[in-house]
CSV table of C-alpha atoms and ligand atoms in Angstrom, one decimal:
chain,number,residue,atom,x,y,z
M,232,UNK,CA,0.0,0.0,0.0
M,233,UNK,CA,1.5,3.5,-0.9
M,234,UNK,CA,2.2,6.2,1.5
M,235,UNK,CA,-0.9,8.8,1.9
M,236,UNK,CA,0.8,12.5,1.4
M,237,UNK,CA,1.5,14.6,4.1
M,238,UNK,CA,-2.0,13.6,6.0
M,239,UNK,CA,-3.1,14.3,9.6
M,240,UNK,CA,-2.4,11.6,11.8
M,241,UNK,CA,-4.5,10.6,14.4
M,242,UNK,CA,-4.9,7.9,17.0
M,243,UNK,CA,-6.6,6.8,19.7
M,244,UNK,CA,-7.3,3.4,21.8
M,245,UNK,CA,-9.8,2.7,19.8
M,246,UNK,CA,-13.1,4.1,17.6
M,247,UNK,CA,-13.4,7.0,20.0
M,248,UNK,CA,-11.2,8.5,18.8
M,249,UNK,CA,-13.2,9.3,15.2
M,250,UNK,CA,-15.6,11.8,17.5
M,251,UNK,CA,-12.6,14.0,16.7
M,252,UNK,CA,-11.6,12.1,13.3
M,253,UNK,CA,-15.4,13.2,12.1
M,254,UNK,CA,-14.5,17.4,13.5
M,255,UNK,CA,-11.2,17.6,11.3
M,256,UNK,CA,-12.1,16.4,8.2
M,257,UNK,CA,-15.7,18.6,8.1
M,258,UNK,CA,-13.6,22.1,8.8
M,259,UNK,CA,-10.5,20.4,6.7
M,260,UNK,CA,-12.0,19.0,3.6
M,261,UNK,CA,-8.8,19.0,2.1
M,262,UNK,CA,-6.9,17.0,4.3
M,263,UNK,CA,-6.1,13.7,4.2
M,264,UNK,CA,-5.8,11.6,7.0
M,265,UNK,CA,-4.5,8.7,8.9
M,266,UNK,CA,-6.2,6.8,11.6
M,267,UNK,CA,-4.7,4.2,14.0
M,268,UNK,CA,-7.0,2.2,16.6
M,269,UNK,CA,-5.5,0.2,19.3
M,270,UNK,CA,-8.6,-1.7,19.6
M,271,UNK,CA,-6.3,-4.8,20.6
M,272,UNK,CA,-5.4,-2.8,23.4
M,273,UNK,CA,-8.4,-1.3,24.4
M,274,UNK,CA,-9.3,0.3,27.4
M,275,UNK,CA,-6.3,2.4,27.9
M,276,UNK,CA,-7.7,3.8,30.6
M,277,UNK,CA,-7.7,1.0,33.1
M,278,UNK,CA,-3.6,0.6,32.4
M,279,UNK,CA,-0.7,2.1,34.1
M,280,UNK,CA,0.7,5.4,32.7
M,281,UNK,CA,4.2,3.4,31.7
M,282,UNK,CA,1.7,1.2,29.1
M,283,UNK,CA,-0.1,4.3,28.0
M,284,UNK,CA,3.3,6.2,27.3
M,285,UNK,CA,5.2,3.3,25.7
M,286,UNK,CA,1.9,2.3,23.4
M,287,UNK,CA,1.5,6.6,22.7
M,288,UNK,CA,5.0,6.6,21.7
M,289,UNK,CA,4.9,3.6,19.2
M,290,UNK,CA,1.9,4.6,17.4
M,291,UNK,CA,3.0,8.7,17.5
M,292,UNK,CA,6.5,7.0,15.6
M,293,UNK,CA,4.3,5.0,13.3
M,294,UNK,CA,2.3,7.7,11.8
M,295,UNK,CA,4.8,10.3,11.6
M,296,UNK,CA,6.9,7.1,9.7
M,297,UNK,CA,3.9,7.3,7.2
M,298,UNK,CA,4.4,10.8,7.0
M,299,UNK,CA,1.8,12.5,9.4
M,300,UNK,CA,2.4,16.2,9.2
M,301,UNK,CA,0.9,16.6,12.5
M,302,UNK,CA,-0.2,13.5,15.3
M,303,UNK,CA,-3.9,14.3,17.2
M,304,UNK,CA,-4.1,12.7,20.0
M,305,UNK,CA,-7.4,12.3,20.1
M,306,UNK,CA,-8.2,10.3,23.4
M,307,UNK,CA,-7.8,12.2,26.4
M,308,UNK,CA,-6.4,9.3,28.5
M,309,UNK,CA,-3.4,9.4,26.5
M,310,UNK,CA,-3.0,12.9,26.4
M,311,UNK,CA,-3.4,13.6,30.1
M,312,UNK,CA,-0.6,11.2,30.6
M,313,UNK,CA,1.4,10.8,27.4
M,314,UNK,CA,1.1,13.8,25.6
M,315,UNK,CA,4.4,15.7,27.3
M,316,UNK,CA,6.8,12.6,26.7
M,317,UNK,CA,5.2,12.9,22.6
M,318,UNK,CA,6.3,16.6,22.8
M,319,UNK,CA,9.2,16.1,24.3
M,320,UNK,CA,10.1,13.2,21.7
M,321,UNK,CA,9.5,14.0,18.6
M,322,UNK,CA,9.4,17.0,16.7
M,323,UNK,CA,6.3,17.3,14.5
M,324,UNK,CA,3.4,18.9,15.9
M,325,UNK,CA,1.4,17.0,18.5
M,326,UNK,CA,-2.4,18.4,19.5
M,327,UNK,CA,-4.3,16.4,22.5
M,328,UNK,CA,-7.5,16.4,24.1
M,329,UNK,CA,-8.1,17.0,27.5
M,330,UNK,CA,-11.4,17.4,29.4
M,331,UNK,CA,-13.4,20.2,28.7
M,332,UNK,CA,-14.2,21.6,32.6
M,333,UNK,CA,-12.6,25.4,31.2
M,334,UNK,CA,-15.8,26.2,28.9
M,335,UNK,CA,-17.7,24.2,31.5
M,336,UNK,CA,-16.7,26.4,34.0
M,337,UNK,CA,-17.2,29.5,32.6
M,338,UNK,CA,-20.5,28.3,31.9
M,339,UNK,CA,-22.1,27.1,34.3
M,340,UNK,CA,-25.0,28.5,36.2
M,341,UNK,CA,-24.8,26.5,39.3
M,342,UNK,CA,-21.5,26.4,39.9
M,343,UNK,CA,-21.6,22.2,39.9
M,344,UNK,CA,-20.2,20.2,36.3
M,345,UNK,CA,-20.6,16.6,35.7
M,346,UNK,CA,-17.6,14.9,34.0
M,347,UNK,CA,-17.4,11.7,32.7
M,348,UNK,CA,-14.1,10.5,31.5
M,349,UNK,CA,-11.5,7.2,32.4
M,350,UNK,CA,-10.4,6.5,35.6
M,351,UNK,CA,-7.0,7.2,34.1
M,352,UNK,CA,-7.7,10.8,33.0
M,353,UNK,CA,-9.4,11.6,36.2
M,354,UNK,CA,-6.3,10.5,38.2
M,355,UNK,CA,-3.9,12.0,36.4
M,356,UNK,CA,-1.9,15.0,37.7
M,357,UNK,CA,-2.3,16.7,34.4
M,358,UNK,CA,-6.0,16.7,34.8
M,359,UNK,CA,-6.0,17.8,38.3
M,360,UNK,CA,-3.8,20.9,37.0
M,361,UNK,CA,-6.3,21.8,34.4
M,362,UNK,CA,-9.1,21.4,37.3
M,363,UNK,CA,-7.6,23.8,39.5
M,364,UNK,CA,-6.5,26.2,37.0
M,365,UNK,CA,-9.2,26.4,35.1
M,366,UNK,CA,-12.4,25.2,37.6
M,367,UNK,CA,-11.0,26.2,40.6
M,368,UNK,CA,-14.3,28.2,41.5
M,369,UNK,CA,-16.6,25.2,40.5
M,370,UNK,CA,-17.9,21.7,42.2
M,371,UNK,CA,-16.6,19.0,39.6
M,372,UNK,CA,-18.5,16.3,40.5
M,373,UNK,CA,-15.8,13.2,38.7
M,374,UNK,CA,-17.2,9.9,37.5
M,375,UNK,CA,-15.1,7.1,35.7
M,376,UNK,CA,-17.9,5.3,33.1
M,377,UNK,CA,-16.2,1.8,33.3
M,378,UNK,CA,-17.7,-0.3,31.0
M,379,UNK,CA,-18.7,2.7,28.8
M,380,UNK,CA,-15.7,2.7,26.2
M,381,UNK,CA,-16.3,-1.4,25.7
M,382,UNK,CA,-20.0,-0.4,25.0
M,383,UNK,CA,-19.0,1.8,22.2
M,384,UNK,CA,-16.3,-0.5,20.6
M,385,UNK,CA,-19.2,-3.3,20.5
M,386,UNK,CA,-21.6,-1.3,19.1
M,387,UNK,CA,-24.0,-1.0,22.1
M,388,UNK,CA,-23.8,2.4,22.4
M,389,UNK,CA,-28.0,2.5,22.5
M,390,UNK,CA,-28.5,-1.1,24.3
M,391,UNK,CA,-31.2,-0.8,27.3
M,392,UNK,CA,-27.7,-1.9,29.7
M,393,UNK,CA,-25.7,1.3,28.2
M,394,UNK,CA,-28.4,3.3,29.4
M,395,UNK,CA,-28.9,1.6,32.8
M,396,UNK,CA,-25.3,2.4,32.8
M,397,UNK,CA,-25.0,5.7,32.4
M,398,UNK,CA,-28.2,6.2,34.5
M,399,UNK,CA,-26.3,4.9,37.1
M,400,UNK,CA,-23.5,7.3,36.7
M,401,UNK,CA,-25.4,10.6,35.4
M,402,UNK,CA,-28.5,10.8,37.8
M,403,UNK,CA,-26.5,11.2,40.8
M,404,UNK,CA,-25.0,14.2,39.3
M,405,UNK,CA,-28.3,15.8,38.4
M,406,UNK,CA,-29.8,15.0,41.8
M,407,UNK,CA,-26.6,17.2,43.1
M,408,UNK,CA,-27.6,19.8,40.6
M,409,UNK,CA,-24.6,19.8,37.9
M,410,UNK,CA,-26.0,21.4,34.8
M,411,UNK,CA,-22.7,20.8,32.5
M,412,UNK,CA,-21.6,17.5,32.1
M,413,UNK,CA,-18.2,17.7,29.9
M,414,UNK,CA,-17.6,14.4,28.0
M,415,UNK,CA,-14.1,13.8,29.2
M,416,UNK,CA,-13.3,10.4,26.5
M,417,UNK,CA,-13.7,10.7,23.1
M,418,UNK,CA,-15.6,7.3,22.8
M,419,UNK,CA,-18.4,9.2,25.2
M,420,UNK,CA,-20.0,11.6,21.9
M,421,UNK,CA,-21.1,8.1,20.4
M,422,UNK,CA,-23.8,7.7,24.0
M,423,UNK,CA,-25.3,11.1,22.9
M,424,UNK,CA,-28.4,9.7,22.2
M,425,UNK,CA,-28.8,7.6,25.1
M,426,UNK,CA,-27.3,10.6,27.3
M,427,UNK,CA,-30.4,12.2,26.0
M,428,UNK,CA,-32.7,9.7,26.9
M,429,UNK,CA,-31.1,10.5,30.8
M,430,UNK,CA,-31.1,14.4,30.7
M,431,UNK,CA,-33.4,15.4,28.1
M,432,UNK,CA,-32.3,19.4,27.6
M,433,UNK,CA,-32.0,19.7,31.3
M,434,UNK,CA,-28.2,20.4,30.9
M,435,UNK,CA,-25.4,21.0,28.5
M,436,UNK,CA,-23.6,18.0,27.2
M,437,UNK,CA,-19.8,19.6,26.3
M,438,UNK,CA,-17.8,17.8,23.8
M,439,UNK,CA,-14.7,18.7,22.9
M,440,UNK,CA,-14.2,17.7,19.3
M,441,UNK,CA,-15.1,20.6,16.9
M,442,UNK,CA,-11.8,22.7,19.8
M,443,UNK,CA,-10.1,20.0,18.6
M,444,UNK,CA,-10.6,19.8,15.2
M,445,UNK,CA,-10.1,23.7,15.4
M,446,UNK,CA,-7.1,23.9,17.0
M,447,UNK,CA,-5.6,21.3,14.8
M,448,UNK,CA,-6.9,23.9,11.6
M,449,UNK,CA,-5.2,26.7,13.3
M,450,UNK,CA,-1.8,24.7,13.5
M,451,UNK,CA,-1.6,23.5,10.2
M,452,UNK,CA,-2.2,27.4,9.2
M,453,UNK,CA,0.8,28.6,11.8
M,454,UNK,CA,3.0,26.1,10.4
M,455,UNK,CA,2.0,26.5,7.0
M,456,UNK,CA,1.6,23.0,6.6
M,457,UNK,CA,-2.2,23.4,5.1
M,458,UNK,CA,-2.8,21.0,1.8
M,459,UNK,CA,-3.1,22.2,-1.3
M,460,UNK,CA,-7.1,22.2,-2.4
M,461,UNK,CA,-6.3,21.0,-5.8
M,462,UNK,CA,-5.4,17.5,-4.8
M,463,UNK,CA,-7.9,15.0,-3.4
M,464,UNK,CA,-7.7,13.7,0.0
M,465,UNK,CA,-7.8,10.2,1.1
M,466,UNK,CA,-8.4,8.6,4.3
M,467,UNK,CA,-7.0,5.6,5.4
M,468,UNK,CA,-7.7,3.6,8.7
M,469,UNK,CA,-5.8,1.0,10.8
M,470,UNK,CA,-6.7,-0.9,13.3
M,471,UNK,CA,-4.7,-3.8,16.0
M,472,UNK,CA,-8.3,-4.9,16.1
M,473,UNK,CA,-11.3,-5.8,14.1
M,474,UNK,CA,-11.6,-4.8,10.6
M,475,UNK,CA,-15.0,-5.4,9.8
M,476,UNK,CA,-16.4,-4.4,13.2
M,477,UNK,CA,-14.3,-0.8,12.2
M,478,UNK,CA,-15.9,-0.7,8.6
M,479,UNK,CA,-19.3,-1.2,10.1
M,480,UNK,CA,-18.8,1.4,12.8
M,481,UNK,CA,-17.3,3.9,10.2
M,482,UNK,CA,-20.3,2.6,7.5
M,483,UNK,CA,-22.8,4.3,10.6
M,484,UNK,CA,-20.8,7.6,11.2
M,485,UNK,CA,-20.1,8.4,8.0
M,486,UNK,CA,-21.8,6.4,5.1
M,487,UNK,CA,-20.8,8.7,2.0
M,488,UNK,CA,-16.9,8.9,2.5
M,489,UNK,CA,-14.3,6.6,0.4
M,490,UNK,CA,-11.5,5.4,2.7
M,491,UNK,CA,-9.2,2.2,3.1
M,492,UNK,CA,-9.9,-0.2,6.7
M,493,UNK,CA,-6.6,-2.4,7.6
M,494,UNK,CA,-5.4,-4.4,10.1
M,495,UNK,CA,-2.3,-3.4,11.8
B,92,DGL,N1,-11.1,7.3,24.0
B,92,DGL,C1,-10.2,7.4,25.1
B,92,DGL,C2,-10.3,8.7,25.9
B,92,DGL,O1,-10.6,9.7,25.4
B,92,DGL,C3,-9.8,6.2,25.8
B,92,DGL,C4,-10.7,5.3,26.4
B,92,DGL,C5,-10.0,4.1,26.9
B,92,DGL,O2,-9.4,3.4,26.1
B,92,DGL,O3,-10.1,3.8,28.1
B,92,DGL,O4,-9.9,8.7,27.1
């Protein structure tokens, strides 16, 4: 298989991961892009930061070795604990994610935000620093949604047990009166719906991935490392998991798009 050119690299533990894939490539139509899942590997945020480093590291080498321009980031486990060793290591451009509890914040009316993320993003220090620089005056009312990334990988992102799920994990925060709750994993935007079914327009569901996607726009400008319009972009996916199951999830987020699914 030949090398994309110059595309936007972009990886995550799994499909999550495309919540931000789905951002870049509506405000970049130009660009092309390359996707790695570490389904195989799947939750990263139940393993120790030395796993999430050393497995951040290999893929970051991987896609700049297929030429990425630029390396997203795009789960916010890895970022909150990988994403200054990638800096520090290589020298293209690397853009994370991180919880969202800054607009959330600023936001909120009742001073009380929900956030929902991995129980490795929600212990790490960078989080915490974020928390109390940015949400210092707010109650962040912290909930890990184990089992919620496996639900999303399987395609049982609306099963009756995703909801009962979240329920159990979301209705506590309304009873204590949150009315943000900031999706803090980038698998999380694919339970929209079924967040819905649990808080109806009662609050603000924050998701990060159109920052993302814009940050990621405004770097490529700085670094004048925007593709030129006149040639077609491609998009090519790899996963250390399933194929199929990742054609099928990609068939349902984005039916009219050409791109190339292959195993790692
Ligand atoms: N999608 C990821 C995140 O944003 C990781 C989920 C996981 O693998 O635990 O945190």
């Amino acid at each position: 298989m030949s090398k994309i050119i110059n595309p936007i690299g972009i990886f995550d533990s799994g499909l999550g991961g495309l919540s931000i894939w789905r951002e870049i490539i509506k405000i970049l139509p130009f660009e092309s892009t390359l996707y790695y899942a570490d389904s195989a590997n799947c939750p990263y945020g139940e393993k120790s930061p030395d796993e999430i480093i050393e497995l951040s590291k290999v893929i970051t080498g991987y896609l700049i070795g297929q030429g990425a321009k630029v390396v997203v980031v795009a789960c916010n486990t890895a970022t909150t604990v990988a994403v200054e060793e990638l800096r520090r290591v290589f020298t293209v451009p690397v853009i994370g994610v991180e919880p969202a509890v800054k607009p959330a914040a600023l936001s909120s009316r009742t001073g009380k935000i929900g956030l929902l993320a991995t129980q490795g993003t929600i212990d790490s220090p960078f989080y915490r620093n974020t928390r109390e620089k940015f949400a210092a005056d707010v109650e962040v009312i912290a909930r890990p949604g184990f089992g919620l990334v496996e639900a999303v990988e399987n395609g049982r992102s609306e099963d009756k047990t995703t909801i009962e799920l979240l329920r159990r994990y979301i209705e506590p925060m309304l009873d204590s009166g949150v009315d943000r709750l900031v999706l803090g994993c980038t698998h999380y935007p694919f339970l929209i719906p079924s967040i819905k079914k649990i808080v109806g327009d009662r609050i603000e569901i924050i998701d990060p991935a159109p920052a993302v996607a814009r940050r990621c726009a405004a770097v490529l400008q700085q670094s004048a490392l925007l593709s030129d319009s006149s040639l077609l972009p491609e998009h090519r996916f790899i996963t250390s998991g399933d194929k199929e199951a990742m054609k099928l999830f990609l068939k349902t987020i984005k039916p009219n798009i050409k791109y190339i699914v292959e195993k790692a």
